[in-house]
Coordinates of C-alpha atoms in Angstrom, one line a residue:
Chain T
M1 CA -6.5 48.7 1.4
S2 CA -6.4 46.1 4.2
S3 CA -5.3 43.1 2.0
T4 CA -4.5 41.1 5.6
P5 CA -7.2 38.7 6.5
G6 CA -8.5 39.0 9.8
P7 CA -11.4 40.4 12.1
A8 CA -12.6 43.7 11.1
R9 CA -11.1 46.7 12.5
S10 CA -13.4 49.5 12.2
P11 CA -16.3 49.2 15.1
G12 CA -18.8 50.3 12.6
A13 CA -18.7 47.2 10.2
A14 CA -19.9 44.6 12.7
K15 CA -21.0 42.3 9.7
Y16 CA -17.7 42.9 7.9
R17 CA -16.4 39.6 6.8
S18 CA -12.5 39.3 6.2
P19 CA -12.2 38.6 2.3
L20 CA -10.3 35.3 3.0
A21 CA -13.0 33.9 5.1
P22 CA -14.9 31.4 3.1
P23 CA -18.6 32.3 2.5
K24 CA -21.4 30.7 4.4
S25 CA -22.6 28.1 1.9
F26 CA -19.0 26.7 2.1
L27 CA -19.3 26.4 5.6
W28 CA -22.5 24.5 5.4
T29 CA -21.0 22.3 2.7
R30 CA -18.2 21.8 4.9
R31 CA -20.1 20.9 7.8
I32 CA -22.6 18.4 6.1
A33 CA -19.6 16.9 3.9
L34 CA -17.6 16.2 6.7
T35 CA -20.1 14.8 8.9
L36 CA -21.4 12.1 6.4
L37 CA -17.5 11.5 5.8
G38 CA -17.2 11.2 9.5
L39 CA -20.0 8.6 9.7
F40 CA -18.9 6.7 6.7
T41 CA -15.4 6.4 8.3
A42 CA -16.7 5.6 11.9
T43 CA -19.4 2.9 10.7
P44 CA -16.9 -0.2 10.5
L45 CA -15.1 1.1 13.8
F46 CA -18.5 1.1 15.7
V47 CA -19.6 -2.2 14.3
M48 CA -16.2 -3.7 15.5
I49 CA -16.5 -2.1 19.0
S50 CA -19.9 -2.8 19.7
S51 CA -20.0 -6.2 18.2
S52 CA -16.9 -7.4 20.3
V53 CA -18.9 -6.8 23.6
K54 CA -21.8 -8.7 22.5
P55 CA -22.7 -12.3 23.3
L56 CA -22.5 -15.0 20.6
V57 CA -26.4 -15.1 20.3
D58 CA -26.6 -11.3 19.6
V59 CA -24.2 -11.4 16.7
Q60 CA -26.0 -14.4 15.2
G61 CA -29.2 -12.5 15.0
T62 CA -30.2 -9.3 13.1
F63 CA -28.0 -6.6 13.8
D64 CA -28.3 -4.5 17.2
W65 CA -26.9 -1.2 17.3
V66 CA -26.6 -1.4 21.1
P67 CA -25.5 -4.6 22.8
S68 CA -28.2 -6.1 24.7
H69 CA -26.2 -7.6 27.1
L70 CA -22.6 -6.1 27.8
T71 CA -20.2 -8.7 27.8
F72 CA -16.2 -9.0 27.2
Q73 CA -16.2 -12.9 27.4
P74 CA -15.1 -12.6 23.7
Y75 CA -11.9 -10.7 24.6
V76 CA -11.2 -13.8 27.0
E77 CA -12.4 -16.7 24.7
M78 CA -10.7 -15.4 21.8
W79 CA -7.3 -16.6 22.9
S80 CA -8.5 -20.1 23.1
T81 CA -10.8 -20.6 20.3
V82 CA -7.8 -20.2 18.4
P83 CA -4.3 -19.8 18.9
L84 CA -4.3 -16.2 19.0
G85 CA -1.2 -15.7 21.1
R86 CA 1.0 -17.6 18.5
Y87 CA -0.5 -15.7 15.5
F88 CA 0.3 -12.4 17.4
V89 CA 4.0 -13.4 18.0
N90 CA 4.4 -14.8 14.6
S91 CA 3.1 -11.5 13.2
T92 CA 5.4 -9.4 15.6
V93 CA 8.3 -11.4 15.0
V94 CA 7.7 -11.4 10.9
A95 CA 7.0 -7.7 10.8
A96 CA 9.6 -6.4 12.9
C97 CA 12.4 -8.5 11.3
S98 CA 11.4 -7.5 7.7
T99 CA 11.1 -3.9 8.5
A100 CA 14.4 -4.0 10.6
I101 CA 16.2 -5.8 7.8
S102 CA 14.9 -3.5 5.1
V103 CA 15.3 -0.1 6.8
V104 CA 19.1 -1.1 7.7
I105 CA 19.7 -2.0 3.9
A106 CA 17.8 0.7 2.5
I107 CA 19.9 3.3 4.4
F108 CA 22.9 2.2 2.9
A109 CA 21.7 1.7 -0.5
A110 CA 19.9 5.4 -0.3
Y111 CA 22.9 7.0 0.9
A112 CA 24.9 5.2 -2.1
V113 CA 22.3 6.4 -4.5
S114 CA 21.8 9.9 -3.2
R115 CA 25.5 10.9 -2.4
Y116 CA 27.6 9.2 -5.2
R117 CA 27.6 9.3 -8.9
F118 CA 28.6 5.7 -10.1
R119 CA 27.9 3.4 -13.0
G120 CA 24.6 1.5 -12.7
R121 CA 23.2 4.0 -10.5
Q122 CA 20.6 4.9 -12.7
V123 CA 19.8 1.3 -13.5
F124 CA 19.5 0.4 -9.6
R125 CA 17.1 3.4 -9.2
V126 CA 14.8 2.2 -12.0
T127 CA 14.7 -1.2 -10.9
V128 CA 14.1 -0.6 -7.4
L129 CA 11.1 1.9 -8.7
S130 CA 9.6 -0.5 -11.0
T131 CA 9.8 -3.4 -8.9
Q132 CA 7.5 -1.7 -6.6
M133 CA 4.6 -1.5 -8.9
F134 CA 4.9 -5.4 -9.6
P135 CA 1.9 -7.4 -8.5
G136 CA 2.7 -9.7 -5.5
I137 CA 1.2 -12.4 -7.3
L138 CA 4.1 -12.2 -9.6
F139 CA 6.4 -13.0 -6.8
L140 CA 4.5 -15.6 -4.8
L141 CA 4.5 -18.6 -7.2
P142 CA 8.3 -18.5 -8.1
L143 CA 9.3 -17.5 -4.6
Y144 CA 7.0 -20.5 -3.3
L145 CA 9.0 -23.0 -5.9
I146 CA 12.2 -21.7 -5.1
Y147 CA 11.5 -22.1 -1.3
V148 CA 10.6 -25.7 -2.1
N149 CA 13.8 -26.3 -3.9
I150 CA 16.2 -24.9 -1.5
G151 CA 14.4 -27.3 1.0
N152 CA 15.0 -30.3 -1.3
D153 CA 18.5 -29.3 -2.0
T154 CA 19.7 -27.8 1.2
G155 CA 17.5 -29.0 3.9
I156 CA 17.2 -25.2 4.9
T157 CA 13.3 -24.9 5.1
L158 CA 11.9 -21.6 3.9
S159 CA 8.4 -22.6 3.3
N160 CA 6.1 -22.5 6.1
T161 CA 8.7 -20.7 8.4
R162 CA 8.9 -17.3 9.7
L163 CA 12.4 -16.9 7.9
G164 CA 10.8 -17.2 4.6
L165 CA 8.1 -15.0 5.2
I166 CA 10.4 -12.3 6.5
V167 CA 12.4 -12.9 3.2
T168 CA 9.4 -13.0 1.0
Y169 CA 8.1 -9.5 2.7
L170 CA 11.4 -8.0 1.5
T171 CA 9.8 -7.7 -2.1
F172 CA 7.4 -5.0 -0.7
T173 CA 9.4 -3.3 2.2
L174 CA 13.0 -3.1 0.5
P175 CA 11.7 -0.9 -2.9
F176 CA 9.6 1.2 -0.9
S177 CA 12.2 2.0 1.7
I178 CA 15.0 2.6 -0.8
W179 CA 13.1 4.6 -3.1
L180 CA 11.6 7.0 -0.3
L181 CA 14.7 7.2 1.5
A182 CA 17.1 8.1 -1.4
G183 CA 14.4 11.0 -2.1
Y184 CA 14.7 11.9 1.8
F185 CA 18.5 11.9 1.6
D186 CA 18.4 14.1 -1.4
S187 CA 16.6 16.8 0.5
I188 CA 19.2 16.9 3.2
P189 CA 21.5 19.7 2.4
R190 CA 25.1 18.2 0.9
E191 CA 26.8 21.0 3.2
L192 CA 26.3 19.0 6.2
D193 CA 27.9 16.0 4.7
E194 CA 31.1 18.3 3.6
A195 CA 31.1 20.0 6.9
A196 CA 31.4 16.6 8.4
A197 CA 34.1 15.5 5.8
V198 CA 36.1 18.8 6.8
D199 CA 35.9 17.4 10.4
G200 CA 37.7 14.5 9.4
S201 CA 34.5 11.9 9.5
G202 CA 34.8 9.1 7.0
P203 CA 31.9 8.5 4.9
L204 CA 30.3 5.9 7.1
G205 CA 30.8 8.1 10.0
T206 CA 29.1 11.1 8.1
L207 CA 25.9 8.7 7.1
L208 CA 25.7 7.3 10.8
R209 CA 26.4 10.6 12.5
I210 CA 25.1 13.3 10.0
V211 CA 22.6 11.8 7.6
V212 CA 20.9 9.2 9.7
P213 CA 19.7 11.7 12.4
A214 CA 18.9 14.2 9.8
A215 CA 16.5 11.8 8.0
R216 CA 14.8 10.6 11.2
P217 CA 11.4 11.4 9.7
G218 CA 12.2 9.6 6.5
I219 CA 13.4 6.6 8.4
I220 CA 10.3 6.7 10.9
T221 CA 8.1 6.6 7.8
V222 CA 9.8 3.9 6.0
G223 CA 9.8 1.7 9.3
V224 CA 5.9 2.4 10.0
Y225 CA 5.0 1.7 6.4
S226 CA 6.9 -1.6 6.3
F227 CA 5.8 -2.7 9.7
M228 CA 1.9 -1.7 9.0
T229 CA 2.1 -3.3 5.4
A230 CA 3.9 -6.5 6.7
W231 CA 1.2 -6.8 9.7
G232 CA -1.7 -6.5 7.2
E233 CA -0.1 -8.9 4.2
V234 CA -2.7 -11.5 3.3
L235 CA -1.5 -13.1 0.0
F236 CA 1.8 -14.5 1.0
A237 CA 1.0 -15.4 4.4
S238 CA -1.9 -17.7 3.2
V239 CA 0.5 -19.8 1.0
M240 CA 3.8 -19.5 2.8
T241 CA 2.8 -20.4 6.4
D242 CA 1.3 -23.5 8.4
D243 CA -0.5 -24.0 11.4
N244 CA 2.6 -22.9 13.7
T245 CA 3.6 -20.1 11.5
R246 CA 0.2 -18.5 10.7
T247 CA 0.1 -14.8 11.1
L248 CA -2.9 -12.8 12.2
A249 CA -3.9 -11.5 8.6
V250 CA -4.8 -15.4 8.0
G251 CA -5.4 -16.8 11.4
L252 CA -8.4 -14.6 12.2
R253 CA -10.2 -16.9 9.4
N254 CA -9.9 -19.8 11.9
Y255 CA -13.0 -18.1 13.9
A256 CA -15.3 -19.7 11.6
S257 CA -16.0 -23.3 12.3
E258 CA -18.2 -25.6 10.4
N259 CA -21.4 -24.5 12.8
D260 CA -20.6 -21.2 13.9
V261 CA -18.9 -17.9 12.8
Y262 CA -17.6 -16.5 16.1
W263 CA -18.3 -12.7 15.2
N264 CA -18.0 -11.5 18.5
Q265 CA -14.7 -12.9 19.1
I266 CA -13.3 -11.9 15.3
M267 CA -14.3 -8.4 16.1
A268 CA -13.0 -8.1 19.4
A269 CA -9.3 -10.0 18.0
S270 CA -9.3 -7.7 15.1
L271 CA -9.7 -4.7 17.4
V272 CA -7.0 -5.9 19.7
V273 CA -4.5 -6.7 16.8
S274 CA -5.3 -3.3 15.3
V275 CA -4.7 -1.0 18.2
P276 CA -0.8 -1.3 18.3
V277 CA -0.6 -0.4 14.6
V278 CA -3.1 2.3 14.6
V279 CA -1.6 4.0 17.9
A280 CA 1.8 3.7 16.3
F281 CA 0.7 5.2 13.0
L282 CA -1.5 8.2 14.5
A283 CA 1.7 8.9 17.2
L284 CA 4.0 8.9 14.3
Q285 CA 1.7 10.5 11.6
R286 CA 3.6 14.0 11.9
Y287 CA 6.8 12.5 10.7
L288 CA 5.0 10.4 8.1
I289 CA 3.3 13.5 6.6
A290 CA 6.9 15.2 6.5
G291 CA 8.4 12.1 5.1
L292 CA 6.1 11.5 2.5
T293 CA 6.0 15.0 1.3
A294 CA 10.0 15.2 1.3
G295 CA 10.5 11.6 -0.1
S296 CA 7.9 11.2 -2.7
V297 CA 6.3 14.4 -3.5
K298 CA 9.3 16.3 -4.6
Chain G
M1 CA 58.1 13.8 -30.2
T2 CA 59.8 12.2 -27.6
V3 CA 59.2 14.6 -25.2
A4 CA 55.5 14.5 -26.1
T5 CA 55.3 10.7 -25.4
D6 CA 57.3 11.3 -22.0
R7 CA 54.7 13.6 -20.9
G8 CA 52.2 11.4 -22.1
R9 CA 53.7 8.6 -19.8
S10 CA 54.0 10.6 -17.0
L11 CA 50.6 12.0 -17.1
R12 CA 49.1 8.4 -17.5
R13 CA 51.2 7.6 -14.3
L14 CA 49.8 10.3 -12.4
A15 CA 46.4 9.2 -13.3
A16 CA 46.9 5.7 -12.3
A17 CA 48.0 6.9 -8.8
D18 CA 45.1 9.1 -8.7
R19 CA 42.8 6.1 -9.7
R20 CA 44.8 3.7 -7.1
R21 CA 44.1 6.3 -4.3
S22 CA 40.4 6.7 -5.4
T23 CA 39.7 2.8 -5.9
R24 CA 38.4 2.9 -2.3
H25 CA 36.4 5.6 -2.6
K26 CA 35.0 4.5 -6.1
A27 CA 34.2 1.1 -4.6
L28 CA 32.1 2.0 -1.6
P29 CA 28.8 2.9 -3.1
Y30 CA 29.0 -0.5 -4.7
L31 CA 29.9 -1.8 -1.3
L32 CA 26.9 0.0 0.3
L33 CA 24.6 -1.1 -2.6
L34 CA 25.9 -4.6 -2.2
P35 CA 23.5 -6.1 0.5
A36 CA 20.5 -4.4 -1.3
V37 CA 21.6 -5.9 -4.8
C38 CA 21.9 -9.5 -3.2
F39 CA 18.4 -9.1 -1.7
E40 CA 16.9 -7.4 -4.9
L41 CA 18.3 -10.6 -6.6
L42 CA 16.9 -13.1 -4.2
V43 CA 13.4 -11.3 -4.1
H44 CA 12.8 -9.7 -7.3
V45 CA 15.2 -10.5 -10.1
I46 CA 15.4 -14.4 -9.8
P47 CA 11.7 -14.9 -8.9
M48 CA 10.8 -12.9 -12.0
L49 CA 13.2 -15.1 -14.4
V50 CA 11.8 -18.2 -12.7
G51 CA 8.2 -16.8 -13.2
V52 CA 8.8 -16.0 -16.8
W53 CA 10.6 -19.7 -17.2
I54 CA 7.8 -21.4 -15.5
S55 CA 5.2 -19.7 -17.8
F56 CA 6.5 -21.6 -20.5
K57 CA 6.1 -25.1 -18.7
Q58 CA 3.6 -27.5 -18.1
L59 CA 3.6 -27.1 -14.1
T60 CA 1.1 -29.0 -12.5
I61 CA 0.9 -30.4 -9.1
Y62 CA 2.5 -33.6 -10.0
F63 CA 5.9 -31.8 -10.9
I64 CA 5.7 -29.4 -7.7
R65 CA 8.5 -31.4 -5.7
N66 CA 10.6 -31.3 -8.8
W67 CA 9.4 -28.3 -10.6
T68 CA 12.7 -27.9 -12.6
G69 CA 11.8 -31.1 -14.6
A70 CA 8.3 -30.2 -15.8
P71 CA 7.9 -30.5 -19.5
S72 CA 7.8 -27.7 -21.8
A73 CA 4.5 -26.1 -22.8
G74 CA 5.7 -23.7 -25.3
L75 CA 3.2 -21.2 -25.9
N76 CA 0.4 -23.2 -24.8
N77 CA -0.1 -21.4 -21.4
Y78 CA -0.2 -18.2 -23.2
R79 CA -2.4 -19.5 -26.1
F80 CA -5.0 -20.8 -23.1
A81 CA -4.9 -17.6 -21.2
L82 CA -5.7 -15.5 -24.3
N83 CA -7.9 -17.8 -26.2
F84 CA -11.3 -16.1 -25.3
N85 CA -13.3 -18.7 -26.5
N86 CA -12.4 -21.3 -23.7
A87 CA -13.2 -21.2 -20.1
V88 CA -9.9 -20.2 -19.2
G89 CA -9.6 -17.2 -21.2
K90 CA -13.1 -16.1 -20.8
A91 CA -12.8 -16.3 -17.1
L92 CA -9.4 -14.3 -17.2
L93 CA -10.8 -11.6 -19.7
H94 CA -13.8 -11.2 -17.5
S95 CA -11.8 -10.9 -14.5
F96 CA -9.7 -8.2 -16.3
Y97 CA -12.7 -6.1 -17.1
V98 CA -13.9 -6.7 -13.5
T99 CA -10.7 -5.3 -12.2
L100 CA -10.4 -2.5 -14.5
G101 CA -13.9 -1.4 -13.9
F102 CA -13.1 -2.2 -9.8
T103 CA -9.7 0.1 -10.3
V104 CA -11.1 2.9 -12.3
L105 CA -14.1 3.3 -9.8
V106 CA -11.9 3.0 -6.6
V107 CA -9.4 5.6 -7.7
A108 CA -11.8 8.2 -9.0
L109 CA -13.9 8.0 -5.8
S110 CA -11.2 8.1 -3.3
W111 CA -9.4 10.8 -5.1
L112 CA -12.7 12.7 -5.2
I113 CA -13.4 12.2 -1.9
G114 CA -9.8 12.7 -0.6
T115 CA -9.4 15.9 -2.3
G116 CA -12.7 17.0 -1.6
A117 CA -12.1 16.4 2.3
A118 CA -8.4 18.1 1.9
V119 CA -9.9 21.1 0.2
L120 CA -12.8 21.4 2.8
M121 CA -10.1 21.1 5.8
Q122 CA -7.8 23.6 3.9
N123 CA -8.6 26.5 6.2
P124 CA -8.2 26.2 10.0
F125 CA -11.3 25.5 12.1
R126 CA -11.8 24.0 15.6
G127 CA -11.1 20.4 15.8
R128 CA -9.3 20.4 12.4
G129 CA -6.3 18.7 13.8
L130 CA -8.2 15.9 15.0
L131 CA -10.5 15.2 12.6
R132 CA -7.5 14.9 10.4
T133 CA -5.8 12.2 12.5
Y134 CA -9.6 10.7 12.9
F135 CA -9.7 10.5 9.0
L136 CA -6.2 8.5 9.0
V137 CA -7.8 5.7 11.1
P138 CA -9.0 3.7 7.9
Y139 CA -5.8 4.0 6.5
A140 CA -3.9 2.7 9.5
L141 CA -6.3 -0.3 10.2
P142 CA -4.6 -3.7 9.4
A143 CA -6.2 -4.5 6.0
F144 CA -7.7 -8.0 7.1
S145 CA -9.2 -6.1 10.4
A146 CA -11.2 -3.7 8.4
T147 CA -12.1 -6.1 5.6
I148 CA -13.1 -8.7 8.0
T149 CA -15.5 -6.1 9.6
W150 CA -17.1 -5.2 6.4
E151 CA -17.4 -8.7 5.6
F152 CA -19.5 -8.9 8.7
M153 CA -21.4 -5.7 8.1
F154 CA -22.1 -7.3 4.4
Q155 CA -23.9 -10.5 6.0
R156 CA -27.1 -11.3 4.6
D157 CA -28.6 -12.4 7.9
H158 CA -27.1 -10.4 10.6
G159 CA -25.3 -7.5 8.9
L160 CA -25.7 -3.7 9.6
V161 CA -26.2 -3.2 5.8
N162 CA -29.2 -5.0 5.8
Q163 CA -30.6 -4.0 9.3
V164 CA -30.5 -0.4 7.8
I165 CA -31.8 -1.2 4.3
V166 CA -34.4 -3.8 5.2
H167 CA -35.5 -2.8 9.1
D168 CA -34.8 0.9 9.9
L169 CA -35.3 2.1 6.2
H170 CA -37.8 -0.6 4.9
L171 CA -36.3 0.3 1.6
T172 CA -36.9 -3.7 0.7
S173 CA -38.5 -6.4 2.2
H174 CA -36.1 -9.0 1.1
A175 CA -32.8 -8.9 2.5
P176 CA -30.4 -9.1 -0.6
F177 CA -27.1 -11.0 -0.3
W178 CA -24.1 -8.7 -0.4
L179 CA -21.1 -10.8 -1.0
I180 CA -22.4 -13.1 -3.9
G181 CA -24.3 -12.3 -7.0
N182 CA -24.4 -8.6 -8.5
N183 CA -23.9 -6.6 -5.3
A184 CA -20.7 -8.4 -4.5
F185 CA -19.0 -5.9 -6.6
A186 CA -20.6 -3.0 -5.0
S187 CA -19.5 -4.2 -1.7
L188 CA -15.9 -4.7 -3.0
V189 CA -15.5 -0.8 -4.2
I190 CA -17.2 0.4 -1.1
T191 CA -14.8 -1.5 1.1
A192 CA -11.8 -0.4 -1.0
V193 CA -12.8 3.2 -1.1
W194 CA -13.4 3.4 2.8
R195 CA -9.6 2.0 3.0
T196 CA -7.9 4.3 0.1
W197 CA -9.7 7.7 0.6
P198 CA -7.6 8.5 3.3
F199 CA -4.3 7.8 1.7
A200 CA -5.5 10.5 -1.0
F201 CA -6.4 12.6 1.7
L202 CA -3.1 12.3 3.4
V203 CA -1.1 12.9 0.0
V204 CA -3.3 15.8 -1.2
T205 CA -3.0 17.7 2.4
A206 CA 0.7 17.2 2.3
G207 CA 0.8 18.7 -1.2
M208 CA -1.5 21.5 -0.3
Q209 CA 1.0 22.6 2.6
S210 CA 3.6 23.9 -0.4
I211 CA 1.0 26.1 -1.8
P212 CA 2.1 29.8 -0.7
T213 CA -0.8 31.6 1.1
D214 CA 0.1 34.7 -0.9
L215 CA -1.3 33.2 -4.0
Y216 CA -4.7 33.1 -2.6
E217 CA -4.5 36.3 -1.1
A218 CA -3.7 37.8 -4.5
A219 CA -6.5 36.1 -5.9
V220 CA -9.2 37.3 -3.3
M221 CA -7.6 40.8 -4.3
D222 CA -8.6 40.1 -7.7
G223 CA -12.0 38.9 -6.5
A224 CA -12.0 35.2 -7.0
G225 CA -14.4 33.2 -5.1
V226 CA -14.1 29.9 -3.4
W227 CA -14.7 27.9 -6.7
Q228 CA -12.2 30.0 -8.7
R229 CA -9.6 29.7 -6.3
L230 CA -9.9 25.9 -6.3
R231 CA -9.5 25.7 -10.2
K232 CA -7.1 28.1 -10.8
I233 CA -4.8 27.9 -7.6
T234 CA -5.4 24.8 -5.6
L235 CA -5.7 22.1 -8.7
P236 CA -3.0 23.5 -10.9
S237 CA -0.7 23.3 -7.8
L238 CA -1.6 20.0 -6.9
R239 CA -0.6 18.7 -10.3
P240 CA 2.5 16.8 -9.8
V241 CA 1.1 15.3 -6.6
N242 CA -1.9 14.1 -8.0
L243 CA 0.1 12.6 -11.1
V244 CA 1.9 10.7 -8.5
L245 CA -1.0 9.9 -6.5
V246 CA -3.3 8.8 -9.4
L247 CA -0.3 6.4 -10.9
V248 CA 0.0 4.8 -7.2
L249 CA -3.5 4.4 -6.5
F250 CA -4.3 2.7 -9.8
L251 CA -1.3 0.2 -9.3
W252 CA -2.1 -0.7 -5.9
N253 CA -5.8 -1.5 -6.6
F254 CA -5.0 -3.1 -9.7
N255 CA -2.9 -5.2 -7.8
D256 CA -5.1 -5.5 -4.6
F257 CA -5.7 -9.2 -3.4
N258 CA -6.4 -8.4 0.5
T259 CA -9.7 -6.8 -0.1
P260 CA -11.2 -9.6 -2.2
F261 CA -9.6 -12.4 -0.5
V262 CA -10.7 -11.5 2.9
L263 CA -14.3 -10.3 1.6
F264 CA -15.1 -13.4 -0.1
G265 CA -12.5 -16.2 0.6
N266 CA -11.0 -18.4 -1.7
V267 CA -13.9 -18.0 -4.3
A268 CA -15.5 -14.9 -5.2
A269 CA -18.5 -14.1 -7.0
P270 CA -17.5 -14.0 -10.8
Q271 CA -19.1 -10.4 -10.6
A272 CA -16.4 -9.2 -8.2
N273 CA -13.4 -11.9 -9.0
L274 CA -10.3 -9.7 -9.5
L275 CA -7.2 -10.6 -11.6
S276 CA -4.9 -11.4 -8.6
L277 CA -7.6 -13.6 -7.1
Q278 CA -8.2 -15.4 -10.2
I279 CA -4.5 -16.0 -10.9
Y280 CA -4.5 -17.3 -7.1
D281 CA -7.1 -19.5 -7.8
T282 CA -5.4 -21.0 -11.0
S283 CA -2.1 -21.7 -9.1
F284 CA -3.1 -22.8 -5.9
Q285 CA -6.7 -24.0 -6.0
N286 CA -6.4 -25.5 -9.2
W287 CA -2.6 -26.2 -9.1
N288 CA -2.0 -25.0 -12.5
F289 CA 1.2 -23.3 -11.8
G290 CA 2.2 -22.8 -15.6
S291 CA -1.0 -21.2 -16.4
G292 CA -1.0 -18.9 -13.1
S293 CA 2.5 -17.7 -14.4
A294 CA 1.8 -16.9 -17.7
M295 CA -1.6 -14.9 -16.4
S296 CA 1.0 -13.2 -13.8
V297 CA 3.5 -12.1 -16.9
L298 CA 0.4 -10.8 -19.0
L299 CA -0.6 -8.9 -16.1
L300 CA 2.7 -7.1 -15.6
L301 CA 3.0 -6.4 -19.3
F302 CA -0.3 -4.6 -19.2
L303 CA 1.0 -2.7 -15.9
L304 CA 4.2 -2.0 -18.0
V305 CA 2.3 -0.5 -20.9
V306 CA -0.3 1.5 -18.8
T307 CA 2.5 2.9 -16.7
A308 CA 4.6 3.8 -19.6
I309 CA 1.8 5.5 -21.3
Y310 CA 1.0 7.4 -18.4
L311 CA 4.4 8.5 -17.7
V312 CA 5.0 9.8 -21.5
A313 CA 1.6 11.3 -21.4
T314 CA 1.8 13.2 -17.9
S315 CA 5.7 14.3 -19.0
R316 CA 4.7 15.9 -21.9
G317 CA 1.7 17.4 -19.9
R318 CA 4.0 18.8 -17.7
K319 CA 6.4 20.1 -20.2
A320 CA 3.3 21.9 -22.0
A321 CA 2.3 23.4 -18.6
D322 CA 6.1 24.5 -17.9
V323 CA 6.2 26.5 -21.3

């Protein structure tokens, strides 16, 4: 009779368990599996943190679970061993600019694709979707050569500049943003647009005042994803940068000199450069799940 | 007769007026698309055409300043890449197998772990929200920080892995190498799975939120256990989500460059030399851009074929499931 889950109601059935409650074996499987998974996840995080507070001698010997001497020297020295500050600025500028550009362009494009029926719409959608699956290596070489050529012909240097890297990063930020935002805009009821149109709002006004605010989770998802991917990108950064424009993704390798690898400083630096991204991601993950659900998994 | 043409004419005039009025409206979507189309041309279409063009050229370091003047190579770049008797072709074929093995393993393991964790965490328990957030950390960490930490852990003399195996558990007396030789492949897979499974977990968790609870309640009424509910409700409901997820994971890992490059540097052990690294090597270490481009084009063709087959197969499956 009682189909609703919950605690037993009759006092006589103390050992009664709700039918939806998982059996004991399931609870134990869950405990063990999640503990193992938690440890697997934690191990590199633990290594990163503990090694970042060890003196150099410690990280050059066999691995110690606990630092023998606690020191914050790596956090001080890491800024002068390599120009970490410069890498930090480069990464921030490149990731922020490519994210901003692709989000703005994608909002317009996604609005057109989602709200209008026009010739070439399907072609555009399919093109955007398919460029997403193309390997980065496919674009690396041609873009590199095109930059060389533009530099020769016009004097505008794109190779080894931040601008060049920003444009390059649009290869992965733009298609993802357009594709996910178009999906997200589709999920916003058209009645909202129509109501705005009746109130005398033009298409652009409707986009900016109605659709963009309603699509905030989608836009945040796209922004966070683009920023994260650009922040961690290695392939283009390793070819298209020089000492001045190096990003963090490539710059961290420079902690290895001929004689020493400053593992403690590498770990300290990786930790420091990860914190902003991880915090932003975790703070926005609610939106992210909503954005992914509405935009991609329709 | 005359009446009819008159009417036709006036109708046409009306339509023309209508068209004029709506020209602004018709142009709007194209205007909105214009910036996107310009950038798509700049970063995708033109580079792809250039890439295909280069693959038919004999482009080496000597022509890099003036690459448009590189001599033609005909089909030679392709012939070399696909000639499995010479060194280049052999290395490429080997990389292909390594990449395929790596991708299948990483996708399968990540999907299993991610789905497993999502299923185990489907019912609320204390600390679930916190654990969910915690599990997303590997995905949120920049690829290079995470991978460089794994590189440190896999160091032969001062890494955690050998500390555990040799000193803590005494499994072997000789500390093995992890970043060169046969073990390099295992290191690569472990690192990639660590980074990939949280995404599978995230997507599956999101997908599960759309499964109505009454389905489970009805199943319980019918006497279905945990296992049956998983097989009869959860997995079938997740089908559309999984189709997208598996394809995305496959493409990501097949194209992965970050993990091997950070883990091994420019030159990876042959056992762990993924295609993207092999192409990078050919192009930017051996300065043979024509050959590198031909390999990229082949890689792209392979991915297109796989995706097409996958989409056809799954859409057929989906139709069959709908019936």
